[in-house]
Coordinates of C-alpha atoms in Angstrom, one line a residue:
X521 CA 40.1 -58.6 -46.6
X522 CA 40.6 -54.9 -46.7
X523 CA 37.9 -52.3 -45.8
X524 CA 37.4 -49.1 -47.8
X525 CA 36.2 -46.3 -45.7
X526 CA 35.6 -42.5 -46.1
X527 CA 36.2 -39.9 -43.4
X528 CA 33.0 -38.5 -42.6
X529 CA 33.5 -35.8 -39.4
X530 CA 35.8 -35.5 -36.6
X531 CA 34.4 -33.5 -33.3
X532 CA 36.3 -32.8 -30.2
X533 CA 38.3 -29.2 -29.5
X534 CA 41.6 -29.2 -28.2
X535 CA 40.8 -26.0 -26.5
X536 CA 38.4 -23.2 -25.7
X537 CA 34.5 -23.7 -24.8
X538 CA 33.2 -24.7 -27.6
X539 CA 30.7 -27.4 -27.5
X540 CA 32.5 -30.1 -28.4
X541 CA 35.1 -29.4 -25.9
X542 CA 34.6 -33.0 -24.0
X543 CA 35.0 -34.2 -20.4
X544 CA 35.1 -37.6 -20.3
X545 CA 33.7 -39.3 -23.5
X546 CA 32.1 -42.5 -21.9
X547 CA 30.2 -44.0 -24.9
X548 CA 28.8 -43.2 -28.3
X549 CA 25.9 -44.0 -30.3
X550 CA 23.8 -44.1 -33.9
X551 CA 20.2 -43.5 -34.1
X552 CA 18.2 -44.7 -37.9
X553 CA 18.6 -41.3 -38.5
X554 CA 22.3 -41.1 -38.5
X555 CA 22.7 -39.2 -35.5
X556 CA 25.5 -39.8 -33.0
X557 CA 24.9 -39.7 -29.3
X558 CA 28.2 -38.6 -27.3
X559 CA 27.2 -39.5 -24.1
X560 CA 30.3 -37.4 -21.9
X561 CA 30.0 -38.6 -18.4
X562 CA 32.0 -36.0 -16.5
X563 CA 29.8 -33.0 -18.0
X564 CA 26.1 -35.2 -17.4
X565 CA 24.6 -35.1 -20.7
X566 CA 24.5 -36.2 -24.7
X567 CA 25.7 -34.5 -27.3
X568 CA 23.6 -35.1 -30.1
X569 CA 25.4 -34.9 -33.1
X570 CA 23.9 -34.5 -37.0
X571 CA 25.4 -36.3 -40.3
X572 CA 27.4 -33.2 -40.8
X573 CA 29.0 -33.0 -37.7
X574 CA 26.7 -30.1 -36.4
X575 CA 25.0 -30.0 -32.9
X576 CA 21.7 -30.9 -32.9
X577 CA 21.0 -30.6 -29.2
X578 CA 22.1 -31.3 -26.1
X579 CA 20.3 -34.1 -23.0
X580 CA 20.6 -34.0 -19.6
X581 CA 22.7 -32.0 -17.6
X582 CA 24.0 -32.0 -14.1
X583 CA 21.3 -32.4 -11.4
X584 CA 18.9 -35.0 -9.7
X585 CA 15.8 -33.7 -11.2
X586 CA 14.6 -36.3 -13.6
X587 CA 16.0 -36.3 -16.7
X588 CA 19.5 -34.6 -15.2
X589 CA 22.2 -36.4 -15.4
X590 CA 24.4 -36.3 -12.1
X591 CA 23.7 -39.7 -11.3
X592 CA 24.2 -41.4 -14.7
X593 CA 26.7 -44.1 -15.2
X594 CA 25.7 -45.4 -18.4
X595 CA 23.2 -44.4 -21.3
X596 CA 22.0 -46.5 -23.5
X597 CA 20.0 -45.2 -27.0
X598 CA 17.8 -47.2 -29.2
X599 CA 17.5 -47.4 -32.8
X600 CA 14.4 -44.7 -32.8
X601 CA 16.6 -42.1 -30.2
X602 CA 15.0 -42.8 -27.0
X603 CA 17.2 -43.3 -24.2
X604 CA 17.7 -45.3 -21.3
X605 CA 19.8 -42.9 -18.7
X606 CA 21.2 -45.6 -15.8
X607 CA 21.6 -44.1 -12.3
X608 CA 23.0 -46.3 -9.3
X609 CA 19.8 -46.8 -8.0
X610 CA 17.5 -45.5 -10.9
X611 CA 16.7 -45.5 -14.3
X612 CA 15.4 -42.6 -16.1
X613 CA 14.0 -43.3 -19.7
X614 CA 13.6 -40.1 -22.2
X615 CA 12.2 -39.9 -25.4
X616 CA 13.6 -39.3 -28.7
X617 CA 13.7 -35.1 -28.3
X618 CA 15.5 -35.8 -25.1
X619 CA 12.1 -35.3 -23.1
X620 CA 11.6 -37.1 -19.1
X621 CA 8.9 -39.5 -19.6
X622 CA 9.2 -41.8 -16.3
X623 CA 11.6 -42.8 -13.4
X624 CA 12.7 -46.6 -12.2
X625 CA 14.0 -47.2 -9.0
X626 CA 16.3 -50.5 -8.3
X627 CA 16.1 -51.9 -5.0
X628 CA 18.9 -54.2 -3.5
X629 CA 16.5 -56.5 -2.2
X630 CA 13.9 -57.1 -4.5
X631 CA 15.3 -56.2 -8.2
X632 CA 18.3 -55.6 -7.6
X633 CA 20.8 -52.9 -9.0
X634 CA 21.8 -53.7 -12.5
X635 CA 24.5 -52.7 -14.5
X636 CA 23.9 -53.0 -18.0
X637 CA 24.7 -51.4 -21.3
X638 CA 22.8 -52.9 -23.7
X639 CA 18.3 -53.0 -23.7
X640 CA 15.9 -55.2 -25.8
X641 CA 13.6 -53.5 -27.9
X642 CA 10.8 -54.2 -25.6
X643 CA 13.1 -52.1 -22.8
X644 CA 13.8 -54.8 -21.0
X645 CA 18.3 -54.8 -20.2
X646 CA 20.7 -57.1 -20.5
X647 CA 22.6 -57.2 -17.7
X648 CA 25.9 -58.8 -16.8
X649 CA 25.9 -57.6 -13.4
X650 CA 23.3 -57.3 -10.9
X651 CA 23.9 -56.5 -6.9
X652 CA 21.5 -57.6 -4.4
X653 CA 18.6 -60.1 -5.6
X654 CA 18.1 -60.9 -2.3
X655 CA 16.9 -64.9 -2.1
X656 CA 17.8 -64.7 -6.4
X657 CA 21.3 -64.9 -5.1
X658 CA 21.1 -68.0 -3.8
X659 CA 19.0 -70.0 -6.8
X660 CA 21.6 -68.2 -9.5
X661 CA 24.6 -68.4 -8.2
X662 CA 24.8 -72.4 -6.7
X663 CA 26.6 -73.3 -9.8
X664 CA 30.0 -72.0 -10.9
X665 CA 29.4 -69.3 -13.6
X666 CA 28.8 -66.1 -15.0
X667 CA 25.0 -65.5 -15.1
X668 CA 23.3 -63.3 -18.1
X669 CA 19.9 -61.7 -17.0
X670 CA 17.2 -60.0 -18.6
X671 CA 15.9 -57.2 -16.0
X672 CA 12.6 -55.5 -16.3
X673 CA 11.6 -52.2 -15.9
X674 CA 8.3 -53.1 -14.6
X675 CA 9.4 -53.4 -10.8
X676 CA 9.4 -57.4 -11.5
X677 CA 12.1 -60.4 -10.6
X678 CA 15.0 -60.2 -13.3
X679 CA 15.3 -63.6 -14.9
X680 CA 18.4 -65.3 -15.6
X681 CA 18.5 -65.8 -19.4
X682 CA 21.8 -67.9 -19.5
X683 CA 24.9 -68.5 -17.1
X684 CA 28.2 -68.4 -19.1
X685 CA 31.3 -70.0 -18.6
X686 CA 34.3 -69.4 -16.6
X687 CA 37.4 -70.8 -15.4
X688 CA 37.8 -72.1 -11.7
X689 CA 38.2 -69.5 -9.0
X690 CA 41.9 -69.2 -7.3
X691 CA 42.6 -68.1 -3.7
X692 CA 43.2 -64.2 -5.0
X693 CA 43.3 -61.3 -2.6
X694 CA 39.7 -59.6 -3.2
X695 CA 39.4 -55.8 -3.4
X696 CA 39.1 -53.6 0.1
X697 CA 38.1 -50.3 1.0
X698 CA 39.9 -48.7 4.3
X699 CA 40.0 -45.8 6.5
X700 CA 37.1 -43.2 6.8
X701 CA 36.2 -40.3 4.7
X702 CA 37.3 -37.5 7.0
X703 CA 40.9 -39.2 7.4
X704 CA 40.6 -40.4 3.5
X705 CA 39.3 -43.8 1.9
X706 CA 42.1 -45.9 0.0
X707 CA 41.1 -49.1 -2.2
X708 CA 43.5 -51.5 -2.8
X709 CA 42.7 -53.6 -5.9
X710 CA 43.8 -57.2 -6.3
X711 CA 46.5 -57.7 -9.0
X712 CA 43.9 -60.9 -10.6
X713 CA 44.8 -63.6 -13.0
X714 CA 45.6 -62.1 -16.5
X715 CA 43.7 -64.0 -19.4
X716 CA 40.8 -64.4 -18.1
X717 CA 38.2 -65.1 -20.9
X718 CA 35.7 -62.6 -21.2
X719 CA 32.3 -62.4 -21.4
X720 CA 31.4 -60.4 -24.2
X721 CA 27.7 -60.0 -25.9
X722 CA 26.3 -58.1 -28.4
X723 CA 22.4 -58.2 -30.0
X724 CA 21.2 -59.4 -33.1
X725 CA 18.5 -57.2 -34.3
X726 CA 15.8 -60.7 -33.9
X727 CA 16.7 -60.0 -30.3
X728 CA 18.6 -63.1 -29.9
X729 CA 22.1 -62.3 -28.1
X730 CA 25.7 -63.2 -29.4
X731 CA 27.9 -64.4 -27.3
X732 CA 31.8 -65.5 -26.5
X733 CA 32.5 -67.4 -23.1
X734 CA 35.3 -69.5 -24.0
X735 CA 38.5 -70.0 -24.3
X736 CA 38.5 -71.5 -27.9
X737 CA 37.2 -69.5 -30.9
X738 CA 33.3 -70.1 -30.0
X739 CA 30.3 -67.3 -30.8
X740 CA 27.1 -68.7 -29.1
X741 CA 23.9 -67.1 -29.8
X742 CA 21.1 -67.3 -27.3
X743 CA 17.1 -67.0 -28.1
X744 CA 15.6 -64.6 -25.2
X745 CA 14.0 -68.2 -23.7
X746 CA 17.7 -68.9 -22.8
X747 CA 18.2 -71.5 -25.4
X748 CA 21.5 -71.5 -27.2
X749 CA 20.0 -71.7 -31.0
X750 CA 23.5 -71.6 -32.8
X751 CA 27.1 -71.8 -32.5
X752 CA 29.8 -70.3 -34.6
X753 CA 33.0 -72.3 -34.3
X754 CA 36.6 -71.9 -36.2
X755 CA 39.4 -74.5 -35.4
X756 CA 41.8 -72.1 -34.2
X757 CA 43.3 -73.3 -30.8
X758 CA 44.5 -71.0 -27.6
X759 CA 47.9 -70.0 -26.9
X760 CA 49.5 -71.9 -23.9
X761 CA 51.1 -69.1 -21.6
X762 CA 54.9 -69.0 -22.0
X763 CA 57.7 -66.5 -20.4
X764 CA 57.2 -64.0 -23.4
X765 CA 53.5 -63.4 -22.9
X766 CA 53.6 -63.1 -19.0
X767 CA 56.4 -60.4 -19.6
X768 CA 54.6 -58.4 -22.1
X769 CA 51.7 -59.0 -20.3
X770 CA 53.7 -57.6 -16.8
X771 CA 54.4 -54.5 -18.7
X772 CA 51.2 -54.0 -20.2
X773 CA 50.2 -54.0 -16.5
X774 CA 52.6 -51.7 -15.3
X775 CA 51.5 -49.1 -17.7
X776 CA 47.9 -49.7 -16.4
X777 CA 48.7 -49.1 -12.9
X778 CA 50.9 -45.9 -13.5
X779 CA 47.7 -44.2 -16.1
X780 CA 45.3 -45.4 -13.0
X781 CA 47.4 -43.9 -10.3
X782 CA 47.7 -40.8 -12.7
X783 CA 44.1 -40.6 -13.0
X784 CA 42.8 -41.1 -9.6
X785 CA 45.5 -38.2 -7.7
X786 CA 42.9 -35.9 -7.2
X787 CA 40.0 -38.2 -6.5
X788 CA 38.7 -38.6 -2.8
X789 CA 39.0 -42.0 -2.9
X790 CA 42.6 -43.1 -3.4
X791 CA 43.2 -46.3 -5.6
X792 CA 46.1 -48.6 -5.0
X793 CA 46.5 -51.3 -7.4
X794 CA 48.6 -54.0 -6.5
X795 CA 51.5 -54.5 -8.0
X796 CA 52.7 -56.9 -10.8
X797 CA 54.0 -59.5 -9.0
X798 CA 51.1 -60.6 -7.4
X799 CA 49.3 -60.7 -11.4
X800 CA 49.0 -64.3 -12.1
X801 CA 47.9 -66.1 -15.1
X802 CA 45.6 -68.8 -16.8
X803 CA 47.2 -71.4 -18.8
X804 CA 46.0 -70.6 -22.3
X805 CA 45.4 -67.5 -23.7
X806 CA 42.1 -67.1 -25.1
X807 CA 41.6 -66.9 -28.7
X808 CA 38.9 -64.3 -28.7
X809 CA 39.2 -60.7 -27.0
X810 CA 35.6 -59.7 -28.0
X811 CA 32.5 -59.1 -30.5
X812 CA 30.0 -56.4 -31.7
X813 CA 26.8 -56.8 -34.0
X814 CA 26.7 -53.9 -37.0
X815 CA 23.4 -52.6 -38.7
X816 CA 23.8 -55.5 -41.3
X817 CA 24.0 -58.2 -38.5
X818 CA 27.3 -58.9 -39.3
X819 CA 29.2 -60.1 -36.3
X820 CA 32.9 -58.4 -35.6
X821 CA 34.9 -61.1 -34.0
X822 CA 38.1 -59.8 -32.7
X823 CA 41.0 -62.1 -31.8
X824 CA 43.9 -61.7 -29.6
X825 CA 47.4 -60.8 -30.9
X826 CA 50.5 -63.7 -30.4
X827 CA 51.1 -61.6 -26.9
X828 CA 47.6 -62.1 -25.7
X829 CA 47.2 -58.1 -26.2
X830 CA 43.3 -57.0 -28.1
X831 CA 45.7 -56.5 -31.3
X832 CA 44.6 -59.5 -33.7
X833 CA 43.0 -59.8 -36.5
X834 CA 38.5 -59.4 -37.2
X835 CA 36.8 -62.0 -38.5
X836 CA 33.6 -61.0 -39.7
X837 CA 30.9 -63.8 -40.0
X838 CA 27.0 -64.1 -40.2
X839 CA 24.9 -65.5 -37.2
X840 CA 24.3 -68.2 -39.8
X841 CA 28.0 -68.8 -39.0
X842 CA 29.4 -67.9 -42.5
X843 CA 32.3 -66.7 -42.8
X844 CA 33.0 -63.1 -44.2
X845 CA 36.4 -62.5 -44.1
X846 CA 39.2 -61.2 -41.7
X847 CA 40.3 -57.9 -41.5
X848 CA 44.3 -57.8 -40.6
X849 CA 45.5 -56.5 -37.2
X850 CA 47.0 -53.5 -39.0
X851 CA 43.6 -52.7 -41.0
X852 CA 40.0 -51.5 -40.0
X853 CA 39.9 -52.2 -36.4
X854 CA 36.3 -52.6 -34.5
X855 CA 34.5 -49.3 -33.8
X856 CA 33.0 -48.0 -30.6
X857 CA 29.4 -47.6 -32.2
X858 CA 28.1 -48.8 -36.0
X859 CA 25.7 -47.1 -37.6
X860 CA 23.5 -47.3 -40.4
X861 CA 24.7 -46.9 -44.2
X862 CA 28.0 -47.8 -42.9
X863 CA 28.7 -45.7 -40.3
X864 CA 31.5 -46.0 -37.5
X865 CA 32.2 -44.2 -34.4
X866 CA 35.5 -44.4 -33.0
X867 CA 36.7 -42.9 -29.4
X868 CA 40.4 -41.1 -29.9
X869 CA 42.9 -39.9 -28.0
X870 CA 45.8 -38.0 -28.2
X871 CA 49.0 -38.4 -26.3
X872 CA 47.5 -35.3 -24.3
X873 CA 44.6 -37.3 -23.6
X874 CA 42.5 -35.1 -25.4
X875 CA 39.3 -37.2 -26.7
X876 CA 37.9 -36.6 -30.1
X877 CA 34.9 -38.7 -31.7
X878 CA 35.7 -40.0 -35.5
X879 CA 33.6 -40.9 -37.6
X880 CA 34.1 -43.1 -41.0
X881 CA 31.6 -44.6 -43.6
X882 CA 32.8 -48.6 -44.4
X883 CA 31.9 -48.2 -48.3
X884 CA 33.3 -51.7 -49.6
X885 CA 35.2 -54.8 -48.2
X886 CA 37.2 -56.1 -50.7
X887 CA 39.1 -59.6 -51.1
X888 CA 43.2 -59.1 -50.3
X889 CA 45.6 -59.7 -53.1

């Protein structure tokens, strides 16, 4: 299947202080009215960007004053523009225009502290992660998995809304923190066990979430009562894990470790990842690497390449479980954001590490040959 796009805009200076001169690009997003959300993490605030590629306005800005954005990990915006602004212990939620309208505090031991990217359209989050739970810890966790909760903003208990698959734990040197922060702090991360499968989820616009927690080629989708209501399956069978792929996959992370190290020089906490022959490895590589839901519903299914790298082919099916087509490794990869009438949002860099946004209209998909 090939895809037939049209460039749209491109922001992001090379140089100079212009406004789209970015910091850190962290996530982007579409609004129904077309607008894209640059959320830049390391200058605290949105960039707000019109169909033309014009700046509409900007949201946040450093501080701790509600609405500011020093404390902001992730942002989430909804279809209508509101926002979702996630602190480490807070949540601040604006309105369309960018306005404060109220504060949430997380607690370690009664909500928790979530980490989610993703929020329902009645506000509640999707969360992957949540730390604390207090006595939650011990009713979610007795059984080996990966747990899926929904997590209100009302001050209430989250509630587990599915607990996802994963292979069996190995004796693996966890992550530690040492020393003190007037002599320095240094974290040593553990190598891990490369091919883990991921857990990867997306939301259909009925609420209901897509997700993959296999190793096989498997889409589940789960109704917000935790019931799995469908399941997309393709009879395409894991790699088993031979010399080739642990090599590539050794200097895949080699490369990781030296753009870490590289990044974290200058940082008061100094990262030391270890090195690549304590990396171990599954026994199969997964077939899928992840998914994404567009405007149309359409589920992007991305498969792993022969090397077990993110560089396979997209399938794109329905949550019916039909079957689309697949877009070629080489062709129309996945975006960072859809939008609607098309749209696409991709995060760039160059080899200077200069970020730029792109942004592409998907006009037609048409049969190959």
């Amino acid at each position: 299947m090939n895809a037939v796009t049209e460039e749209v805009f491109t922001v992001g200076s090379v140089v100079g202080d212009t406004w789209d001169t970015f910091g850190s690009v962290r996530s982007v997003h579409f609004d129904a009215q077309s607008n894209l959300h640059i959320f830049d993490s390391q200058l605290d605030h949105i960039l707000v960007v019109g169909s033309d590629g014009s700046l509409v306005r900007t949201v946040g800005g450093r501080g701790e004053g509600p609405g500011e954005f020093g404390n902001v990990t992730t942002a989430i915006v909804a279809r209508d523009g509101s926002y979702t602004a996630m602190g480490f212990t807070q949540i601040d939620l604006l309105d369309p225009g960018g306005d404060f309208v109220r504060r949430v505090t997380m607690d370690m031991a009664t909500t928790g502290i979530a980490r989610a990217d993703m929020a329902l359209p009645d506000g509640r989050l999707v969360a992957l992660d949540i730390l604390g739970l207090g006595d939650l810890d011990d009713r979610h966790y007795e059984e080996q998995g990966r747990p899926v909760h929904l997590f209100p903003l009302d001050g209430t208990e989250p509630e587990l809304l599915y607990t996802a698959w994963e292979l069996p734990e190995e004796n693996d040197d966890e992550s530690e923190l040492s020393g003190d922060f007037e002599s320095g702090m240094r974290m040593r991360v553990a190598a891990g066990r490369a091919f883990e499968p991921r857990l990867d989820i997306d939301l259909l616009t009925d609420g209901r979430v897509a997700l993959i927690d296999s190793i096989g080629y498997r889409v589940k989708l789960i109704d917000l009562d935790g019931s799995v209501v469908g399941t997309i399956e393709r009879p395409i069978a894991p790699l088993p894990v031979d010399d080739a792929i642990r090599e590539a996959e050794r200097e895949r992370y080699r490369e990781a470790t030296s753009r870490q190290s590289a990044r974290t020089t200058n940082l008061p906490i100094q990262i030391d990842q270890a090195g690549v022959e304590e990396r171990t490895f599954a026994d199969e590589v997964p077939v899928l690497w992840g998914l994404k839901v567009d405007w149309e519903d359409r589920i992007w299914v991305a498969r792993r390449g022969p090397t077990g790298q993110e560089d396979g082919p997209t399938d794109l099916v329905t949550p019916d479980g039909n079957y689309i087509g697949t877009l070629p490794p080489e062709g129309l990869r996945t975006p960072d954001a859809f939008g609607p009438g098309g749209l696409l949002a991709y995060i760039e860099s160059d080899e200077m590490d200069v970020q730029t946004v792109r942004v592409v209209r998907l006009i037609a998909l048409e049969p190959q040959g």
